[in-house]
Structure formats: C-alpha cells, structure tokens
Short mmCIF file of C-alpha atoms in Angstrom, two decimals:
data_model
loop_
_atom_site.label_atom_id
_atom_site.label_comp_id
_atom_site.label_asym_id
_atom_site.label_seq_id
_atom_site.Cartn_x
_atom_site.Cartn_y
_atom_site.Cartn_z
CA UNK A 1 -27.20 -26.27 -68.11
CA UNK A 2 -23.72 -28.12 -69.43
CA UNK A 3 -20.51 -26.94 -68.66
CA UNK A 4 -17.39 -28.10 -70.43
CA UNK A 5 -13.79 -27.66 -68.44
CA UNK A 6 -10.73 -28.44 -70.18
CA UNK A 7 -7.85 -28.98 -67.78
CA UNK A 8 -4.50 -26.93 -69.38
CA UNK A 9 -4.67 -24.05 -71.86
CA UNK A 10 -1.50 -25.60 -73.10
CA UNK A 11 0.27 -29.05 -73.54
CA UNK A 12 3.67 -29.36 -75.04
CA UNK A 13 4.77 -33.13 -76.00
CA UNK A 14 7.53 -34.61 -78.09
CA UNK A 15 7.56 -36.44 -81.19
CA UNK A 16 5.99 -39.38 -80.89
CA UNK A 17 5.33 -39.22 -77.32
CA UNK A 18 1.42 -40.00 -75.60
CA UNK A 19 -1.04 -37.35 -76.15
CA UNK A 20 -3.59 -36.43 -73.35
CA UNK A 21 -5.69 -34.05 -73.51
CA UNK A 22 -8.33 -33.67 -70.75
CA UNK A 23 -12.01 -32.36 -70.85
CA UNK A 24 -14.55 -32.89 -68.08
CA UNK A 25 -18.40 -31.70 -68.59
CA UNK A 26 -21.22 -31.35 -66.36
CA UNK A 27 -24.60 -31.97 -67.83
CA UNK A 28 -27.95 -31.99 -66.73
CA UNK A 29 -29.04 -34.79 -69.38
CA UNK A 30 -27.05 -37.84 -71.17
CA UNK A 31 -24.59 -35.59 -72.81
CA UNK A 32 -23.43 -35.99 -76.10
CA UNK A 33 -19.22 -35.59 -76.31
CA UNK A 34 -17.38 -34.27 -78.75
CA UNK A 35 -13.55 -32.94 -79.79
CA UNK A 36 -12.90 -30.82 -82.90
CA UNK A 37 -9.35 -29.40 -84.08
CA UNK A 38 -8.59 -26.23 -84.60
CA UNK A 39 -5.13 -25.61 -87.39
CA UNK A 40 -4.13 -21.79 -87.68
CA UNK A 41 -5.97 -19.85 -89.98
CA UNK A 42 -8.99 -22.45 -90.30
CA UNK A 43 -12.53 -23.29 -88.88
CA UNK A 44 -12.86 -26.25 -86.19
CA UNK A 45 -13.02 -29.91 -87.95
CA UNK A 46 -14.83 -32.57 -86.12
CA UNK A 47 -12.16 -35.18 -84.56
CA UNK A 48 -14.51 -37.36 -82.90
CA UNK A 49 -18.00 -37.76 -81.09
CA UNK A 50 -19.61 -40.01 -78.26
CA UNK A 51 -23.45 -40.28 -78.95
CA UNK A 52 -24.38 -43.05 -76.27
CA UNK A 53 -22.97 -46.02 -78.70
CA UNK A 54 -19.00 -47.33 -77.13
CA UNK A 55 -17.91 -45.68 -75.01
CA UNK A 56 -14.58 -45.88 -75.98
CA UNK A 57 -15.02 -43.44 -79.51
CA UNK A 58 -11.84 -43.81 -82.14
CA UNK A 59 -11.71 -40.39 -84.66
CA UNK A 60 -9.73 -39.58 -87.63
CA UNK A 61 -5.82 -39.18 -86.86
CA UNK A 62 -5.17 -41.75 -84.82
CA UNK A 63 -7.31 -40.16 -82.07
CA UNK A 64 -9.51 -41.60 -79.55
CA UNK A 65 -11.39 -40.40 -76.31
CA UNK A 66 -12.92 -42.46 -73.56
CA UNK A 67 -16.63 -41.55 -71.95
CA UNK A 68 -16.01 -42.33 -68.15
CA UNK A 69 -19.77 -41.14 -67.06
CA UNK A 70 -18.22 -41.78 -63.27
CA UNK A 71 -15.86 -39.53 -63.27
CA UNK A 72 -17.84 -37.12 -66.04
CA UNK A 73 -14.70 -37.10 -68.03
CA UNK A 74 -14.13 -37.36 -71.83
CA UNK A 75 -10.36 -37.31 -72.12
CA UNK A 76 -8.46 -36.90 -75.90
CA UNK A 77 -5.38 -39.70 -76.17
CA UNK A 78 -3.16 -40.21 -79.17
CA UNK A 79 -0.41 -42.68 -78.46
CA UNK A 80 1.86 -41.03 -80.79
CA UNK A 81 2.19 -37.31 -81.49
CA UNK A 82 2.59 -36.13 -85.18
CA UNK A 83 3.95 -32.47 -86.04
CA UNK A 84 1.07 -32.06 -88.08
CA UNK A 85 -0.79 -32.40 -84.76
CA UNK A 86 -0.04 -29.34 -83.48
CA UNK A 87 -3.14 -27.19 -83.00
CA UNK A 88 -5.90 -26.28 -80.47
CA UNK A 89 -8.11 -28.81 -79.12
CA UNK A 90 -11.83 -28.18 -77.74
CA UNK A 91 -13.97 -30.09 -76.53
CA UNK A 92 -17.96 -29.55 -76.50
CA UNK A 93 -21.00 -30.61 -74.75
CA UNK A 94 -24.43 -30.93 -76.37
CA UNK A 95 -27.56 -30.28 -74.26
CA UNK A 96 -29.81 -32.56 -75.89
CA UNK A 97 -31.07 -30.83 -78.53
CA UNK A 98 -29.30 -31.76 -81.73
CA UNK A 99 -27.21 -28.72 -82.43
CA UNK A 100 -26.69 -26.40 -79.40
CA UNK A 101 -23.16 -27.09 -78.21
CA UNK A 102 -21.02 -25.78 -75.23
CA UNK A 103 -17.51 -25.61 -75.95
CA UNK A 104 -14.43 -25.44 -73.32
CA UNK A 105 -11.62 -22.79 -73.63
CA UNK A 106 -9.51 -25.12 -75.87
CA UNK A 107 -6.25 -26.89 -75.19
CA UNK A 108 -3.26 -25.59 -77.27
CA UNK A 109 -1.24 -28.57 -78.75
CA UNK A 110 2.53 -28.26 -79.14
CA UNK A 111 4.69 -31.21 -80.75
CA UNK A 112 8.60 -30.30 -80.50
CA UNK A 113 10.61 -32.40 -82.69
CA UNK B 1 -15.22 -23.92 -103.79
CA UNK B 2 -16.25 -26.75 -101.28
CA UNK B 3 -17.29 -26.87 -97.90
CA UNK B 4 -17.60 -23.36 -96.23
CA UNK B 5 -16.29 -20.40 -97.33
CA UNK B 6 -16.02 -16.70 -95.50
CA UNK B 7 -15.41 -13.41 -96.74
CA UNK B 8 -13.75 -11.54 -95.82
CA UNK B 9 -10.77 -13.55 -93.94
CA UNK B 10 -9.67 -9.97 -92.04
CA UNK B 11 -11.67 -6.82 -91.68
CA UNK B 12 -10.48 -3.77 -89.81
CA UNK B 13 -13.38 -1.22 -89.35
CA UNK B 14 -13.59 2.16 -87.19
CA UNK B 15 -16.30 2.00 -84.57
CA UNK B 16 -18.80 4.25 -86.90
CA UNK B 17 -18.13 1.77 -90.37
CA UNK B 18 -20.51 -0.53 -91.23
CA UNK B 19 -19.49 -3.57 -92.91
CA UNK B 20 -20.84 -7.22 -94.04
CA UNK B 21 -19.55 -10.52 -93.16
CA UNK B 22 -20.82 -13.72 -95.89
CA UNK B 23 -20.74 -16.98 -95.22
CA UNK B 24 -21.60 -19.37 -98.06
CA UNK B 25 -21.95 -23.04 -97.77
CA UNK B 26 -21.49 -25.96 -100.80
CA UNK B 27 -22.96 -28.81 -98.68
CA UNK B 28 -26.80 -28.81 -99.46
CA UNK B 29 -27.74 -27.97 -95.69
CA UNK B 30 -30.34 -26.15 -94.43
CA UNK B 31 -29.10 -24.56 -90.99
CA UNK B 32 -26.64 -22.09 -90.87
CA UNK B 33 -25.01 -20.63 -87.39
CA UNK B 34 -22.75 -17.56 -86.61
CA UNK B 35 -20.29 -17.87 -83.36
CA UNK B 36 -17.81 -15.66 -81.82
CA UNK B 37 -14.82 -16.67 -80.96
CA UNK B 38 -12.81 -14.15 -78.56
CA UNK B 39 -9.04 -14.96 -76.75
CA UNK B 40 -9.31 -17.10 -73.67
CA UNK B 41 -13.12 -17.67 -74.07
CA UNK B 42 -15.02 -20.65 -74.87
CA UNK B 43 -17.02 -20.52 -78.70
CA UNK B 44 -19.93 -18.26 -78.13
CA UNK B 45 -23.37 -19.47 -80.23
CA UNK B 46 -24.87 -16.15 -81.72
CA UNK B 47 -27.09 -16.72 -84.43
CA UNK B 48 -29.26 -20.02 -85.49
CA UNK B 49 -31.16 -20.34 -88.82
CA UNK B 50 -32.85 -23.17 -89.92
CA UNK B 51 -34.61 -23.02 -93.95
CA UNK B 52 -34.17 -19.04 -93.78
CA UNK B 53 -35.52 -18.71 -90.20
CA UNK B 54 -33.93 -17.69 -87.23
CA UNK B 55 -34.67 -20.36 -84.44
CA UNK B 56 -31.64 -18.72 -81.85
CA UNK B 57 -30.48 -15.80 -80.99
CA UNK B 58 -28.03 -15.49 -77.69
CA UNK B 59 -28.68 -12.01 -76.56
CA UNK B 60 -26.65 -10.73 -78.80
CA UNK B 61 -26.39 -6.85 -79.25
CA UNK B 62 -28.53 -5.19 -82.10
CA UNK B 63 -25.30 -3.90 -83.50
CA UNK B 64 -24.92 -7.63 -85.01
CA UNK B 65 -27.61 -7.96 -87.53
CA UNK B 66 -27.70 -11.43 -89.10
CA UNK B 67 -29.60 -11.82 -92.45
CA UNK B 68 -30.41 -15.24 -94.58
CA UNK B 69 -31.73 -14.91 -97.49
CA UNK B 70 -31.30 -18.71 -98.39
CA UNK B 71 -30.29 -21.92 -97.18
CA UNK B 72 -26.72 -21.41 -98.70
CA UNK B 73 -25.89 -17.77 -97.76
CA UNK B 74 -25.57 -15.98 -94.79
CA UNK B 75 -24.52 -12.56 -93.71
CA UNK B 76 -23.55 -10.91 -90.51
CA UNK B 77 -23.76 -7.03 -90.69
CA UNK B 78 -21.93 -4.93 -88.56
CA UNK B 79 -22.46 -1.26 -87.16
CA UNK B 80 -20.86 0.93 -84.71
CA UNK B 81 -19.10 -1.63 -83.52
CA UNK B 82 -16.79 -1.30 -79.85
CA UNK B 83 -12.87 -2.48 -79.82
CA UNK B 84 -14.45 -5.66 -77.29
CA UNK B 85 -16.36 -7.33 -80.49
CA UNK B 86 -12.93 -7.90 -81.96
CA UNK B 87 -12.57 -11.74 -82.13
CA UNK B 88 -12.61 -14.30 -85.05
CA UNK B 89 -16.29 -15.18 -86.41
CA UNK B 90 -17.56 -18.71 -87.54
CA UNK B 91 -19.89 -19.53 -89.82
CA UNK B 92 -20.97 -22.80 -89.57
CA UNK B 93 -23.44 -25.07 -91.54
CA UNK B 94 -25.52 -28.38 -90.69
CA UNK B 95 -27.81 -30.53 -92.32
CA UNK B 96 -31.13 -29.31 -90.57
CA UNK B 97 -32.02 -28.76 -86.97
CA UNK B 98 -35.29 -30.69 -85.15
CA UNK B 99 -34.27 -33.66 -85.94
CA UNK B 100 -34.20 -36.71 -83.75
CA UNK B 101 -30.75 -37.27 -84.92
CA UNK B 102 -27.19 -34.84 -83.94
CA UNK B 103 -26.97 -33.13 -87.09
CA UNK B 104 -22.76 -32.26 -87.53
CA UNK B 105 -21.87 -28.81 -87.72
CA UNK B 106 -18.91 -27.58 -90.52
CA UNK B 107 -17.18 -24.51 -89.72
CA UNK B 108 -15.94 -21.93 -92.62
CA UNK B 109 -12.21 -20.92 -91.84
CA UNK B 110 -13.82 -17.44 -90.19
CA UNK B 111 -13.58 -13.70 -90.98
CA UNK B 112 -10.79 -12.17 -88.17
CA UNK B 113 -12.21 -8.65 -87.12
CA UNK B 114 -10.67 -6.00 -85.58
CA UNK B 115 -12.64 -2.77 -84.68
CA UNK B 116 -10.29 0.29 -83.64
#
C-alpha cells in the first residue's frame, strides 16, 4: 500500500523568497512521484513527475523536486516565489499500476508581497 | 470548450433530491475517473472507466451511481444524499489505462456540492 505525507497544511513565504514544500511517501514498489497545483475555483494541473529517469525532475513554473529514495522524500523547491504561485500543493504516489494515485492532504501556498 | 469541463460548478440539493453531475472531456481519451475531494482529506479515487467500462470502484455507497455512456461523457448521479458527501467532485480524464506506460490524468475544474 503507498502512503503520501505532506509535512505543513500551510506555508506562507515572501516575494521572491525559496519555496519548500515537503512530501514524503511510503511505497511498497518503485514509486512513481508526482506534484500537481491546485488555483481556486479549478481542477489540479500536473506540475511535475519522477518516473525512474533523473532524479532531480524540473516542471513548468520554475519548479523542481528532488527523488531522495534514502530518505523516501520528494520535496517541491522554487527558488523564487511568484504571487501567481499562491495555491495548494499535493503531492501523489502511484502504486505501480499506471493510473491509481494516492494523494497527500495538500500544502496551502501563501506568497505575501 | 477544451480540456475538461463540469456541470454544474455548484449544486445545493436536499437529502431526498436527486440530481446529475457531467463531466465531458475534449482530449480524445478513453478513461474517465470521478474523485472526491472533502476539507482536510487527501483526493479520494471513486469511480474508474476505461472505453465505457468500469475497471474501479472504491467502495463507494450505492447512493453515487456513475454512468458512461462514451469515452467523452461521464455522469455521476446522486440520490438521497447525507450533509457528509458535501465536498468538491473531480472529473478527470486520461489517455487509456493498461498500458505499460503512466498515462497523465486532467482534472475538470469540479462541481462544488452541498447537500442540506
């Protein structure tokens, strides 16, 4: 069974400060990794996705995430935070099969200016 | 219209209505999914389909009746519904499933329900 925990239901940054978002997983088989974003009012968009390839995984935005199998993490890093930024965050887990996915409780992006 | 589309975007219903939820996709895929998502909980999977058939179905309750009459429209019906189903429902939509490739999934803005 996978397991996805995201560490903080909320982040606040400034403008144009380092963005860290952090997501660990547990999985019983080489995991596929993923974050999608979340704006109000819309569906989730895919950010990014680590499918066994780098594991360092750059998405659209200016986004990026590391796969650190040692320490089962898949941490979300922007070096500089946009407004437009400002959304929820989740990360997912799949188990293998090509579409099932386990998602964490989401991460709650806040950008003051 | 592009991408995927839900209708409604709110519904408010009394515990005996029974109302519809669509989902239509522009994208040319074949699988089509329906999750819940409720405050403070992680995305819950409810529904699969994959070319019209239903490959997945999480336990959910028979008062959520999913219907897909082809590869670009689903439904969600609804029946005496209880105050704890209200939450914000995804459609999503994917190429195909059984595949040995991850097939992405594109989520429809969602329908917002609230039961009284």
């Amino acid at each position: 069974a996978q397991s996805v925990t995201q560490l903080g239901s909320h982040v606040s940054v400034s403008e144009g400060a380092l963005v860290l978002l952090r997501c660990n997983y547990s999985s019983s088989v080489p995991p596929y990794l993923f974050w999608y974003v979340q704006y109000p009012n819309q569906g989730l968009q895919l950010l990014l996705k680590y499918t066994s390839a780098a594991t360092l995984v750059k998405g659209i935005n200016g986004f990026e995430a590391e796969f650190k199998k040692s320490e089962t993490s898949f941490h979300l890093t922007k070096p500089s935070a946009h407004m437009s930024d400002a959304a929820e965050y989740f990360c997912a887990v799949s188990d293998g099969s090509n579409y099932k996915l386990t998602f964490g409780k989401g991460t709650l992006l806040t950008v003051n200016p | 219209e592009t991408g995927v589309t839900q209708t409604p975007r709110h519904l408010v219903m009394g515990m005996t209505n029974k109302k519809s939820l669509k989902c239509e996709q522009h994208l040319g895929h074949n699988a089509m999914y329906w999750y819940k998502q409720s405050a403070k909980k992680p995305l819950e999977l409810m529904f699969v389909y994959n070319f019209k058939e239903q490959t997945e179905n999480n336990s959910v309750p028979s008062r959520f009746s999913p219907e897909c009459p082809n590869s670009s429209h689903l439904f969600l019906h609804l029946h005496t519904l209880q105050p704890e189903d209200s939450a914000l429902y995804l459609c999503a939509s994917s190429p195909k499933i059984r595949t040995s490739e991850y097939n992405e999934q594109f989520f429809g803005p969602g329908t917002r329900l609230t039961v009284l």
